């Protein structure tokens, strides 16, 4: 049985992971497009759509991913999903039988673990280091695993990028052993330094990679649109699984999003958000240094919409997170991303949806929480395990 | 591996099962409500929503189901889905472990079979007769089954209503054995004769029933909104499964649908559609009598949006359906709803989205298809098995 999400971590103010800057979303442009399609609802827009998705939307996605992520595909390989979580759930459903073993990153994304467990898979945790997933260690632990789940562009939660050497090692192992690679490229739109890194899928000559992505973080979470790009000979199986799961994605937003991309609004929005998140990231790092430099160590701040602040050894991140929640601050405990116990606790802090004022105040409250929970912990407070809202 | 949908049955003209009268949908009212919420997109409407759904929507659903279907629940028991298929998929996921046995109706809904198989269940076909599922036969075949999937208000595909005696037998068996009842009330809005029948859930004193329904057939298929009503102690498990599957349903349409219900448009729309479908049903029965009375026998025309036209013994319904598809007519073969071979083939014909002129022409084309495929069949044409678009 899966754990239900813990209410005290839901929808809190500052530092909510994956929440974009909703106040900067171009609502006027978007609602004009929504109205355009809603007013002249065609029969095609209202009737049953295909399990793979609305074709013009899949064409726009194929073009976008080819340009920006080097993904090699044609629209027949693209299945429109409701987001990366559904991409992972369908991949687990299609690729895995009960008790088949899957490498997962340690630490890694809890949503992926849940989707894999729901399909009956057995998880094989493989550690990550500065170069990303330690492929050689994975081979030592289980060379016959059936699949691997991985976030190579921006490891969740630690934030590093997988090195070129490791990428080749992984692809070679998968080609030799016939394993599947589930690549989760959940927030690759935002890189603040270094050169852009193409997707693992773009290097895959053996058609072993299933590539999953989402529009929910770049646009807004309640949009519920994402995609998986699958090898050609898996397209029918993915389509059948989607059909048996929930038939197809609502068509209105697919049509609206197609126009949003085609008319240039999407590229413009990403550029603006990249600038904004870079500023917020800088503000975060500075405020942590100023207010909490003695208790927090920042890692993984080169990309994406979150960073990790490591706590001193021995401090319970669950205790800190719980105290922070009482002050209205969302600080996701790093330890919940581990299957085994980590050497050191930390806090996963989102800055996409948190503005300069909230950052300043929020870090102050975090500082307080750390002080308080360190004292409380010494008094023996219970720090039960938790489960989490979306990444 | 599931069979992918067969392209020759997709989106054809007349008699498409489950397609409502889209040309009579109140688009002006609907798009005004869409625009209202889209223009003033609140942070709450854009951010992550809860796995159970938008609370005001769940309140409106609870009230509606209580009034119209006698369903006894409060909003905390309602999980908003993308339609009945997702309700079935989540039920299978939450209630069943691999290899657990489930009674299914024979004949029955292919989408339910797929959802149950995907969860690893073993299917136990139990015949239906004029009173619906033959519960005593089910107990003889497998008294220890873990669950039963059933369409008591309007059996799919044959169209009968489950008798009061059988309902009590089923509830008693479930209470005794601890089995779950998955009640699929997919088109209960439309009854053309007799008194309204309340849901099975309304009679359930033992909290054994999971009640699934959908707005996609009453409104329009690409809406992607439905619900499951679950016993209180299962709510957390359903919420966790939804979270791991696709997190939550897009919020915009949930908010719009809430207003559509609260402002009285929904009740008015159902009343209008009930009148229209009653007329279309009558036209169907008359045209079949006039043009094909010697080759087709109508059953199950007292409710819903489809009827079944039985073929003469020995005529292959797949062959007829294939020939009809070449003439642009959607005639779903009844035999595909059976796990074992049926005594007699038939065609499942939807009339919700088919107007008087299409009915007249369509029945003529069906008559032709029956003549042609009877001749072809004698010449030994292959009639391979097919899989199907949504009910």
XYZ file of C-alpha atoms in Angstrom:
782
model
C 0.000 0.000 0.000
C 1.317 3.449 -0.892
C 1.541 6.178 1.704
C -0.897 9.053 1.202
C 0.638 12.540 0.923
C 1.229 14.194 4.268
C -1.030 17.196 4.699
C 1.432 19.358 6.604
C 3.681 19.605 3.535
C 0.928 20.518 1.050
C 0.679 23.918 -0.577
C 2.721 25.852 1.912
C 4.039 29.322 1.183
C 7.737 29.770 0.433
C 10.035 27.157 -1.160
C 7.349 24.822 -2.504
C 9.232 22.510 -4.909
C 8.031 22.597 -8.555
C 5.781 25.583 -8.132
C 6.515 28.094 -10.936
C 6.176 31.887 -10.730
C 2.424 31.892 -11.344
C 2.207 35.672 -10.894
C 4.368 36.073 -14.040
C 2.339 33.720 -16.215
C 0.950 35.475 -19.340
C -2.686 34.959 -18.334
C -4.094 37.448 -20.849
C -2.507 35.726 -23.861
C -3.371 32.295 -22.524
C -7.009 33.046 -21.769
C -7.431 34.599 -25.236
C -6.294 31.303 -26.754
C -8.546 29.329 -24.392
C -11.501 31.477 -25.400
C -10.681 31.121 -29.090
C -10.950 27.321 -28.897
C -13.726 27.203 -26.324
C -16.103 29.482 -28.248
C -15.829 27.600 -31.513
C -15.714 24.098 -30.005
C -15.520 21.828 -33.027
C -16.898 18.323 -33.064
C -13.317 17.059 -33.203
C -12.430 19.055 -30.085
C -15.450 17.694 -28.173
C -15.484 14.027 -29.233
C -13.200 11.183 -28.230
C -9.565 11.860 -29.047
C -6.857 9.306 -29.754
C -4.937 7.671 -26.900
C -1.661 9.073 -28.307
C -2.979 12.647 -28.270
C -3.980 15.493 -30.593
C -1.823 15.229 -33.728
C -1.002 18.951 -34.245
C 0.145 19.075 -30.614
C 2.367 16.008 -31.076
C 3.887 17.621 -34.175
C 4.663 20.785 -32.222
C 6.199 18.748 -29.378
C 8.380 16.702 -31.760
C 9.718 19.890 -33.331
C 10.315 21.572 -29.973
C 12.123 18.565 -28.447
C 14.230 18.100 -31.572
C 15.392 21.721 -31.470
C 15.854 22.215 -27.750
C 16.704 18.768 -26.373
C 18.158 17.000 -29.418
C 15.418 14.363 -29.096
C 15.230 12.263 -32.251
C 11.652 11.251 -32.961
C 8.688 11.729 -35.222
C 5.158 12.520 -33.954
C 4.120 8.839 -34.131
C 6.479 8.180 -31.195
C 4.952 10.856 -28.978
C 2.209 10.076 -26.494
C 0.623 13.090 -24.821
C 0.327 12.526 -21.063
C -1.029 14.516 -18.120
C 2.531 15.105 -16.910
C 5.770 13.317 -16.108
C 4.101 11.213 -13.389
C 1.749 9.611 -15.908
C 4.710 9.108 -18.251
C 6.471 7.153 -15.502
C 3.340 5.209 -14.566
C 2.704 4.171 -18.187
C 6.370 3.263 -18.687
C 6.305 1.068 -15.584
C 3.046 -0.517 -16.726
C 4.249 -1.257 -20.256
C 7.879 -2.227 -19.603
C 7.760 -4.170 -16.343
C 6.211 -7.374 -15.109
C 5.757 -8.091 -11.401
C 9.025 -8.574 -9.486
C 11.261 -7.306 -12.290
C 14.137 -5.253 -10.951
C 14.744 -1.566 -11.705
C 17.705 0.624 -10.830
C 16.665 3.861 -9.203
C 18.821 6.797 -8.208
C 19.728 6.975 -4.503
C 18.617 9.582 -3.545
C 15.822 9.896 -6.086
C 12.311 11.020 -6.891
C 9.600 9.565 -4.634
C 6.968 9.817 -7.404
C 9.026 7.505 -9.613
C 9.405 5.016 -6.769
C 5.637 4.996 -6.270
C 4.899 4.459 -9.970
C 7.424 1.594 -10.157
C 6.165 -0.066 -6.976
C 2.570 0.203 -8.201
C 3.575 -1.853 -11.264
C 5.022 -4.493 -8.945
C 8.693 -3.725 -9.680
C 11.530 -4.342 -7.216
C 13.742 -1.321 -6.610
C 17.533 -1.516 -6.740
C 18.980 1.721 -5.287
C 22.166 2.852 -7.063
C 24.119 5.788 -5.573
C 24.709 9.078 -7.383
C 27.883 11.153 -7.093
C 29.163 14.370 -8.767
C 28.905 12.674 -12.194
C 25.366 11.421 -11.615
C 24.334 7.766 -11.408
C 27.273 5.457 -10.626
C 26.741 3.042 -13.519
C 29.589 0.711 -12.590
C 28.191 0.345 -9.102
C 24.773 -0.391 -10.662
C 26.297 -3.154 -12.785
C 27.983 -4.580 -9.688
C 24.719 -4.534 -7.738
C 22.478 -5.932 -10.462
C 23.765 -6.316 -14.021
C 20.553 -8.069 -15.110
C 18.107 -5.346 -14.032
C 15.251 -4.909 -16.477
C 15.211 -1.105 -16.502
C 16.711 2.032 -14.996
C 14.946 5.237 -13.938
C 17.167 8.309 -14.273
C 17.218 12.146 -14.281
C 20.439 12.810 -16.254
C 19.972 16.505 -17.132
C 19.331 17.623 -13.586
C 19.415 14.888 -10.980
C 16.471 14.975 -8.627
C 16.973 16.020 -5.901
C 20.746 16.709 -5.754
C 20.950 18.715 -8.996
C 24.085 17.431 -10.738
C 24.310 16.678 -14.473
C 25.319 13.197 -15.604
C 28.789 13.169 -17.194
C 29.370 12.151 -20.820
C 31.395 9.109 -19.719
C 28.618 7.847 -17.485
C 26.057 8.431 -20.253
C 28.016 6.218 -22.651
C 28.528 3.569 -19.964
C 24.806 3.478 -19.274
C 23.779 3.333 -22.949
C 26.310 0.567 -23.636
C 25.114 -1.475 -20.672
C 21.471 -1.051 -21.777
C 22.288 -2.030 -25.367
C 24.208 -5.128 -24.219
C 21.724 -6.285 -21.607
C 18.494 -5.207 -23.323
C 17.504 -3.016 -20.384
C 15.155 -0.047 -20.768
C 16.193 3.473 -19.752
C 13.416 5.727 -18.443
C 14.791 9.265 -18.835
C 12.900 11.844 -16.784
C 13.748 15.311 -18.147
C 11.381 17.103 -15.782
C 12.869 20.618 -15.669
C 15.573 20.781 -18.343
C 14.366 24.203 -19.521
C 16.404 26.038 -16.905
C 20.205 25.999 -16.921
C 22.096 28.955 -15.459
C 25.695 28.147 -16.330
C 27.788 25.909 -18.546
C 26.737 24.751 -21.985
C 23.363 23.133 -22.597
C 23.342 19.367 -22.254
C 21.345 17.341 -24.769
C 19.077 14.525 -23.669
C 20.282 10.956 -23.179
C 17.711 9.964 -25.807
C 19.664 11.962 -28.413
C 22.691 9.669 -27.925
C 20.722 6.418 -27.914
C 21.421 4.354 -31.046
C 19.720 1.228 -29.725
C 16.170 2.503 -29.115
C 16.414 1.700 -25.390
C 15.349 5.126 -24.055
C 11.826 6.199 -23.060
C 11.962 9.977 -22.692
C 9.437 11.669 -20.351
C 8.819 15.387 -19.918
C 6.168 17.842 -18.755
C 4.666 21.257 -19.484
C 3.221 21.552 -15.964
C 6.330 23.112 -14.440
C 7.090 25.556 -17.284
C 3.460 26.620 -17.622
C 1.344 25.935 -14.496
C 0.747 22.706 -12.549
C -3.011 22.414 -13.133
C -2.442 22.411 -16.908
C -1.882 18.617 -16.770
C 0.035 18.177 -20.021
C 3.242 16.285 -20.670
C 4.642 13.693 -23.051
C 6.599 10.494 -23.406
C 8.720 9.777 -26.474
C 8.923 6.027 -27.026
C 10.847 3.762 -29.414
C 8.739 3.063 -32.520
C 8.008 -0.560 -31.743
C 6.617 0.358 -28.304
C 4.114 2.948 -29.544
C 1.213 0.487 -29.844
C 1.780 -0.936 -26.365
C 1.905 2.559 -24.809
C -1.242 3.551 -26.683
C -3.088 0.446 -25.410
C -1.950 1.100 -21.831
C -3.133 4.714 -22.008
C -6.459 3.537 -23.434
C -6.970 1.118 -20.520
C -5.805 3.693 -17.946
C -7.805 6.811 -18.758
C -8.430 6.731 -22.541
C -6.920 10.106 -23.588
C -6.057 13.652 -22.474
C -8.632 16.447 -22.549
C -8.364 18.073 -25.972
C -8.994 21.776 -25.245
C -5.678 22.470 -23.533
C -3.822 20.368 -26.138
C -5.159 22.642 -28.888
C -4.484 25.798 -26.859
C -0.929 24.706 -26.015
C -0.270 23.989 -29.708
C -1.112 27.591 -30.559
C 0.867 28.872 -27.577
C 3.947 27.094 -28.948
C 3.343 27.848 -32.650
C 2.737 31.563 -32.074
C 6.014 32.008 -30.183
C 4.553 32.632 -26.714
C 6.118 29.512 -25.261
C 9.719 30.339 -26.220
C 9.249 33.902 -24.941
C 7.781 32.669 -21.645
C 10.675 30.249 -21.068
C 13.235 33.010 -21.740
C 11.541 35.315 -19.235
C 11.257 32.603 -16.595
C 14.894 31.596 -17.050
C 15.979 35.172 -16.246
C 13.623 35.360 -13.284
C 14.656 32.014 -11.801
C 18.308 32.888 -12.204
C 17.688 36.019 -10.096
C 15.718 34.085 -7.512
C 18.372 31.393 -7.355
C 21.044 34.039 -6.725
C 18.909 35.665 -4.045
C 18.410 32.271 -2.365
C 22.107 31.474 -2.282
C 22.928 34.949 -0.951
C 20.259 34.887 1.744
C 21.288 31.437 2.904
C 24.897 32.613 3.080
C 23.933 35.756 5.006
C 21.351 34.341 7.415
C 22.203 30.670 7.751
C 25.708 30.156 6.393
C 26.780 28.397 9.553
C 24.020 25.768 9.441
C 23.196 25.239 5.747
C 25.437 24.205 2.829
C 24.004 24.798 -0.668
C 24.465 22.203 -3.431
C 22.912 21.728 -6.890
C 22.068 25.352 -7.698
C 23.200 25.407 -11.355
C 19.877 24.535 -12.947
C 16.160 23.986 -12.462
C 13.793 25.456 -9.896
C 15.170 24.136 -6.621
C 18.389 23.693 -4.667
C 19.423 21.494 -1.761
C 20.609 22.947 1.550
C 22.489 20.320 3.550
C 22.168 20.336 7.331
C 24.944 19.631 9.795
C 25.495 15.904 10.411
C 23.098 14.569 13.045
C 20.357 17.185 12.533
C 17.043 15.554 11.512
C 15.683 17.118 8.321
C 12.193 15.777 9.066
C 12.192 17.580 12.412
C 13.350 20.826 10.772
C 10.763 20.475 7.989
C 7.990 19.924 10.503
C 8.939 22.980 12.529
C 9.258 25.032 9.327
C 5.782 23.873 8.247
C 4.369 25.300 11.461
C 5.859 28.653 10.381
C 4.251 28.284 6.912
C 7.453 27.270 5.108
C 7.720 24.285 2.752
C 11.080 22.553 3.261
C 11.044 19.063 1.819
C 13.287 16.716 3.834
C 16.094 15.255 1.706
C 16.062 12.008 3.691
C 12.645 11.112 2.217
C 14.363 10.783 -1.177
C 16.533 7.924 0.126
C 15.545 4.272 0.387
C 18.287 3.807 2.983
C 19.386 6.303 5.626
C 21.512 9.170 4.284
C 24.771 10.229 5.901
C 23.470 13.778 6.154
C 20.038 15.372 6.131
C 19.044 18.367 4.006
C 16.186 20.504 2.757
C 14.938 20.657 -0.833
C 13.983 24.269 -1.411
C 12.065 25.436 -4.479
C 12.558 29.050 -5.562
C 10.472 29.138 -8.781
C 7.328 30.316 -7.017
C 9.037 32.275 -4.240
C 9.789 35.991 -4.674
C 12.613 38.090 -3.176
C 10.625 39.176 -0.123
C 9.465 35.634 0.609
C 13.024 34.389 0.164
C 14.351 36.893 2.675
C 11.655 36.134 5.263
C 11.589 32.410 4.512
C 15.290 31.856 5.090
C 14.929 33.699 8.381
C 12.171 31.322 9.435
C 14.215 28.331 8.294
C 17.082 29.534 10.444
C 14.680 29.642 13.408
C 13.344 26.169 12.607
C 16.805 24.680 12.549
C 17.623 26.194 15.918
C 14.323 25.070 17.451
C 14.323 21.538 16.117
C 17.921 20.952 17.080
C 16.930 21.780 20.655
C 13.713 19.749 20.511
C 15.523 16.769 19.046
C 17.885 16.677 21.935
C 14.757 16.357 24.065
C 13.789 13.243 22.055
C 10.952 14.327 19.793
C 9.508 11.675 17.466
C 10.413 12.232 13.795
C 8.209 9.770 11.933
C 8.674 9.183 8.194
C 6.623 11.255 5.763
C 5.444 11.114 2.200
C 5.428 14.054 -0.126
C 3.621 16.362 -2.556
C 4.791 16.373 -6.212
C 8.446 17.088 -6.900
C -0.005 -7.311 -23.507
C -3.216 -5.420 -24.257
C -4.519 -5.139 -27.795
C -4.303 -1.646 -29.236
C -7.583 -0.116 -30.480
C -8.438 -1.133 -34.017
C -8.318 1.874 -36.296
C -11.209 0.825 -38.532
C -13.669 1.216 -35.646
C -12.490 4.655 -34.528
C -14.591 7.779 -34.895
C -16.884 6.562 -37.636
C -20.094 8.363 -38.533
C -23.416 6.833 -37.477
C -23.970 4.655 -34.377
C -20.743 5.432 -32.556
C -21.308 4.063 -29.030
C -21.090 6.665 -26.192
C -20.987 9.662 -28.503
C -23.523 12.241 -27.261
C -25.456 14.739 -29.418
C -22.602 17.251 -29.585
C -24.590 19.555 -31.911
C -27.083 20.136 -29.071
C -24.502 20.932 -26.422
C -24.989 24.435 -24.916
C -21.642 25.726 -26.173
C -22.443 29.412 -25.586
C -23.238 28.924 -21.897
C -20.292 26.565 -21.429
C -17.709 28.797 -23.093
C -18.934 31.778 -21.050
C -18.180 29.797 -17.898
C -14.812 28.678 -19.285
C -13.916 32.280 -20.066
C -15.034 33.447 -16.626
C -12.546 31.110 -14.918
C -9.813 31.349 -17.531
C -9.628 35.167 -17.497
C -9.345 35.456 -13.742
C -7.104 32.413 -13.215
C -6.483 32.389 -9.485
C -3.357 30.995 -7.924
C -5.461 28.162 -6.528
C -6.755 27.323 -9.997
C -3.220 27.246 -11.465
C -1.247 25.499 -8.711
C -1.200 21.833 -7.711
C -4.618 20.569 -6.718
C -5.385 17.733 -4.338
C -5.418 14.122 -5.557
C -9.081 13.798 -4.472
C -10.137 16.806 -6.561
C -11.440 20.381 -6.229
C -13.548 20.551 -3.046
C -16.473 22.679 -4.353
C -16.792 20.230 -7.261
C -16.825 17.220 -4.919
C -19.529 18.936 -2.851
C -21.655 19.475 -5.963
C -21.146 15.849 -7.046
C -22.098 14.490 -3.609
C -25.306 16.523 -3.649
C -26.163 15.519 -7.215
C -25.557 11.800 -6.655
C -27.504 11.848 -3.406
C -30.528 13.406 -5.106
C -30.515 11.564 -8.402
C -28.931 8.189 -7.672
C -29.580 7.765 -3.941
C -25.820 7.536 -3.377
C -25.001 7.934 0.311
C -21.709 9.747 0.768
C -20.073 12.937 1.883
C -17.503 14.868 -0.210
C -14.575 13.230 1.605
C -15.516 9.943 -0.100
C -15.473 11.392 -3.619
C -12.392 11.251 -5.800
C -12.606 13.244 -9.032
C -11.367 11.144 -11.976
C -10.923 11.713 -15.700
C -13.875 9.394 -16.372
C -15.229 5.950 -15.570
C -12.169 4.223 -17.083
C -9.840 5.863 -14.581
C -12.316 4.993 -11.829
C -12.061 1.335 -12.825
C -8.274 1.464 -13.191
C -7.820 3.017 -9.743
C -10.276 0.540 -8.192
C -8.388 -2.374 -9.720
C -5.085 -0.896 -8.546
C -6.240 -0.276 -4.972
C -8.419 -3.338 -4.365
C -6.591 -6.153 -6.144
C -3.279 -7.907 -5.843
C -1.821 -9.979 -8.694
C -3.761 -13.160 -9.479
C -6.776 -12.249 -7.341
C -10.024 -13.306 -8.983
C -12.804 -10.950 -10.083
C -16.263 -11.733 -11.397
C -17.036 -9.898 -14.596
C -20.292 -9.816 -16.530
C -20.437 -12.096 -19.577
C -20.899 -10.312 -21.929
C -19.335 -7.192 -20.458
C -17.378 -4.000 -20.981
C -13.975 -4.483 -22.633
C -12.554 -1.367 -20.907
C -13.215 -2.920 -17.494
C -11.542 -6.155 -18.574
C -8.454 -4.205 -19.667
C -8.252 -2.243 -16.408
C -8.589 -5.434 -14.338
C -6.036 -7.357 -16.409
C -3.578 -4.472 -16.174
C -3.728 -4.820 -12.366
C -2.902 -8.508 -12.731
C -6.382 -9.799 -11.813
C -7.818 -13.099 -13.050
C -11.220 -12.783 -14.701
C -14.129 -15.071 -13.799
C -16.897 -14.596 -16.394
C -20.414 -14.850 -14.890
C -23.399 -14.888 -17.279
C -26.108 -12.237 -17.315
C -29.779 -12.940 -18.039
C -32.978 -10.812 -18.004
C -32.397 -9.986 -14.318
C -28.763 -9.000 -14.814
C -25.778 -10.823 -13.318
C -26.608 -14.384 -12.275
C -25.297 -14.131 -8.719
C -26.027 -17.747 -7.792
C -24.067 -18.926 -10.808
C -21.226 -16.619 -9.743
C -21.187 -18.177 -6.275
C -21.133 -21.648 -7.854
C -18.222 -20.680 -10.117
C -16.121 -18.870 -7.520
C -17.548 -18.058 -4.096
C -14.192 -16.729 -2.875
C -13.664 -14.122 -5.610
C -12.090 -10.940 -4.290
C -14.314 -8.496 -6.210
C -17.060 -8.160 -8.795
C -17.356 -5.632 -11.622
C -20.956 -4.829 -12.482
C -23.254 -2.413 -14.408
C -26.518 -2.880 -12.490
C -28.500 0.170 -13.708
C -27.996 -0.545 -17.402
C -26.002 -3.647 -18.197
C -23.275 -3.068 -20.752
C -23.799 -4.085 -23.486
C -27.149 -5.909 -23.266
C -29.105 -3.135 -21.528
C -31.128 -4.905 -18.829
C -31.541 -3.616 -15.242
C -30.501 -5.822 -12.358
C -33.513 -7.079 -10.369
C -34.040 -6.221 -6.699
C -33.663 -9.888 -5.725
C -30.312 -10.189 -7.444
C -29.117 -6.924 -5.889
C -29.822 -8.237 -2.399
C -28.185 -11.582 -3.221
C -25.067 -9.809 -4.439
C -24.836 -7.439 -1.460
C -25.350 -10.318 0.963
C -22.676 -12.411 -0.689
C -20.243 -9.455 -0.653
C -20.960 -8.731 3.036
C -20.467 -12.404 3.953
C -17.344 -13.005 1.891
C -15.738 -9.577 2.234
C -15.700 -9.087 -1.557
C -15.644 -5.628 -3.158
C -18.358 -4.523 -5.604
C -17.238 -2.142 -8.343
C -20.468 -0.515 -9.569
C -20.099 1.194 -12.956
C -23.066 3.567 -13.403
C -21.803 4.884 -16.727
C -25.037 6.185 -18.332
C -27.731 6.046 -15.657
C -29.019 9.519 -16.605
C -31.231 8.171 -19.377
C -34.201 5.903 -18.647
C -37.157 5.931 -21.029
C -39.705 3.768 -19.238
C -40.426 2.217 -15.847
C -39.568 3.856 -12.555
C -36.047 5.125 -11.832
C -33.738 2.584 -10.229
C -31.435 3.767 -7.453
C -27.800 2.743 -7.367
C -26.570 -0.459 -5.756
C -24.432 1.768 -3.528
C -27.618 3.194 -1.969
C -28.592 -0.286 -0.671
C -25.133 -1.185 0.612
C -25.061 -1.333 4.411
C -21.639 -2.997 4.584
C -19.458 -0.402 2.783
C -18.528 -2.940 0.073
C -19.434 -0.810 -2.979
C -17.101 1.417 -4.992
C -19.349 3.551 -7.189
C -17.933 4.916 -10.480
C -19.538 7.401 -12.847
C -18.670 9.926 -15.530
C -19.619 13.335 -16.928
C -18.015 12.587 -20.302
C -21.104 10.981 -21.816
C -23.654 13.507 -20.524
C -21.471 16.474 -21.438
C -18.835 15.704 -24.107
C -16.112 13.032 -24.236
C -13.075 15.347 -24.276
C -14.215 16.933 -20.984
C -12.433 14.107 -19.071
C -14.253 14.379 -15.756
C -15.801 11.619 -13.683
C -15.807 10.370 -10.108
C -15.550 7.380 -7.826
C -17.352 7.229 -4.491
C -15.427 5.026 -2.091
C -16.057 3.674 1.408
C -14.553 6.038 4.006
C -11.705 3.771 5.054
C -10.523 3.433 1.429
C -10.290 7.166 0.704
C -6.616 7.446 1.697
C -5.590 4.469 -0.427
C -7.456 5.822 -3.486
C -5.879 9.243 -2.973
C -2.386 7.710 -2.804
C -3.009 5.643 -5.960
C -4.225 8.717 -7.857
C -1.176 10.629 -6.660
C 1.177 7.935 -7.992
C -0.778 7.579 -11.256
C -1.178 11.153 -12.502
C -1.321 13.374 -9.374
C -4.683 15.146 -9.929
C -7.234 16.324 -12.508
C -6.871 19.632 -14.337
C -8.644 22.241 -12.220
C -10.184 24.571 -14.826
C -12.895 22.196 -16.012
C -13.601 21.116 -12.422
C -14.368 24.736 -11.499
C -16.385 25.292 -14.678
C -18.400 22.106 -14.194
C -19.163 23.133 -10.600
C -20.774 26.344 -11.872
C -22.553 24.474 -14.652
C -24.185 22.241 -12.038
C -24.826 24.947 -9.408
C -26.408 27.360 -11.898
C -28.912 24.776 -13.119
C -27.498 24.258 -16.618
C -26.642 20.627 -15.963
C -30.145 19.540 -14.921
C -31.632 21.409 -17.906
C -29.155 19.821 -20.307
C -29.925 16.307 -19.043
C -33.689 16.896 -19.405
C -33.237 18.068 -23.004
C -30.945 15.181 -23.899
C -33.320 12.654 -22.339
C -36.130 13.862 -24.650
C -33.842 13.859 -27.666
C -32.408 10.397 -27.034
C -35.891 9.015 -26.461
C -36.863 10.294 -29.928
C -33.688 8.901 -31.481
C -34.183 5.568 -29.768
C -37.733 5.369 -31.152
C -36.499 6.295 -34.638
C -33.822 3.581 -34.437
C -36.261 0.880 -33.408
C -38.696 1.919 -36.157
C -36.063 2.077 -38.896
C -34.634 -1.295 -37.927
C -38.161 -2.743 -38.015
C -38.876 -1.193 -41.403
C -35.586 -1.780 -43.197
C -34.027 -4.785 -41.453
C -36.745 -6.445 -39.405
C -35.999 -9.807 -40.992
C -32.300 -9.792 -40.057
C -31.991 -7.774 -36.834
C -33.704 -8.262 -33.448
C -33.552 -5.295 -31.052
C -32.892 -5.807 -27.333
C -32.025 -3.448 -24.471
C -33.616 -0.251 -25.775
C -35.206 0.984 -22.519
C -32.369 3.177 -21.331
C -29.036 4.752 -22.133
C -27.572 5.786 -25.471
C -27.268 2.479 -27.314
C -29.197 -0.679 -28.150
C -28.199 -4.138 -29.303
C -29.388 -5.599 -32.618
C -28.964 -9.369 -32.621
C -28.024 -11.081 -35.887
C -29.363 -14.401 -37.095
C -27.477 -17.390 -35.641
C -24.353 -18.173 -37.624
C -23.809 -14.644 -39.002
C -20.418 -13.202 -37.921
C -20.842 -9.819 -36.273
C -17.170 -8.993 -36.852
C -17.613 -9.545 -40.591
C -20.731 -7.331 -40.646
C -18.978 -4.637 -38.585
C -16.006 -4.635 -40.928
C -18.168 -4.280 -44.022
C -20.210 -1.544 -42.288
C -16.980 0.310 -41.426
C -16.142 0.416 -45.128
C -19.462 2.232 -45.629
C -18.610 4.682 -42.808
C -20.858 3.074 -40.195
C -19.762 2.212 -36.643
C -21.318 -1.118 -35.599
C -19.506 -2.583 -32.618
C -19.539 -6.390 -32.713
C -21.287 -7.890 -29.683
C -18.997 -10.930 -29.719
C -16.044 -8.753 -28.647
C -17.814 -8.251 -25.299
C -17.621 -11.980 -24.544
C -14.656 -13.846 -23.102
C -16.075 -17.065 -24.537
C -17.912 -17.460 -27.848
C -21.506 -16.201 -27.760
C -24.429 -18.266 -29.051
C -25.426 -15.389 -31.325
C -23.655 -12.355 -32.755
C -25.010 -8.839 -32.663
C -24.235 -5.159 -33.190
C -23.992 -2.515 -30.464
C -25.470 0.631 -31.982
C -25.198 4.044 -30.335
C -27.897 6.604 -31.168
C -26.897 9.488 -28.873
C -24.774 11.187 -31.517
C -26.775 10.026 -34.560
C -29.623 12.169 -35.920
C -32.810 11.076 -37.733
C -31.344 11.368 -41.232
C -28.182 9.446 -40.255
C -30.347 6.798 -38.592
C -32.406 6.332 -41.752
C -29.371 6.117 -44.035
C -27.279 4.194 -41.534
C -29.766 1.383 -41.063
C -29.960 1.080 -44.851
C -26.184 0.676 -45.016
C -26.245 -1.823 -42.167
C -28.848 -3.846 -44.090
C -26.468 -3.859 -47.059
C -23.494 -4.874 -44.883
C -25.377 -7.817 -43.441
C -26.288 -9.067 -46.933
C -22.748 -8.595 -48.243
C -20.901 -10.131 -45.329
C -23.234 -13.114 -45.182
C -22.275 -13.825 -48.798
C -18.556 -13.130 -48.232
C -18.512 -15.308 -45.146
C -19.781 -18.256 -47.125
C -16.710 -17.682 -49.316
C -14.516 -18.047 -46.222
C -13.351 -14.543 -45.350
C -11.120 -14.207 -42.309
C -12.818 -12.552 -39.329
C -9.997 -11.938 -36.895
C -10.696 -10.656 -33.387
C -10.741 -6.909 -32.775
C -10.383 -4.519 -29.936
C -12.515 -1.459 -29.467
C -12.861 2.267 -28.880
C -14.454 3.444 -25.609
C -17.881 2.090 -24.757
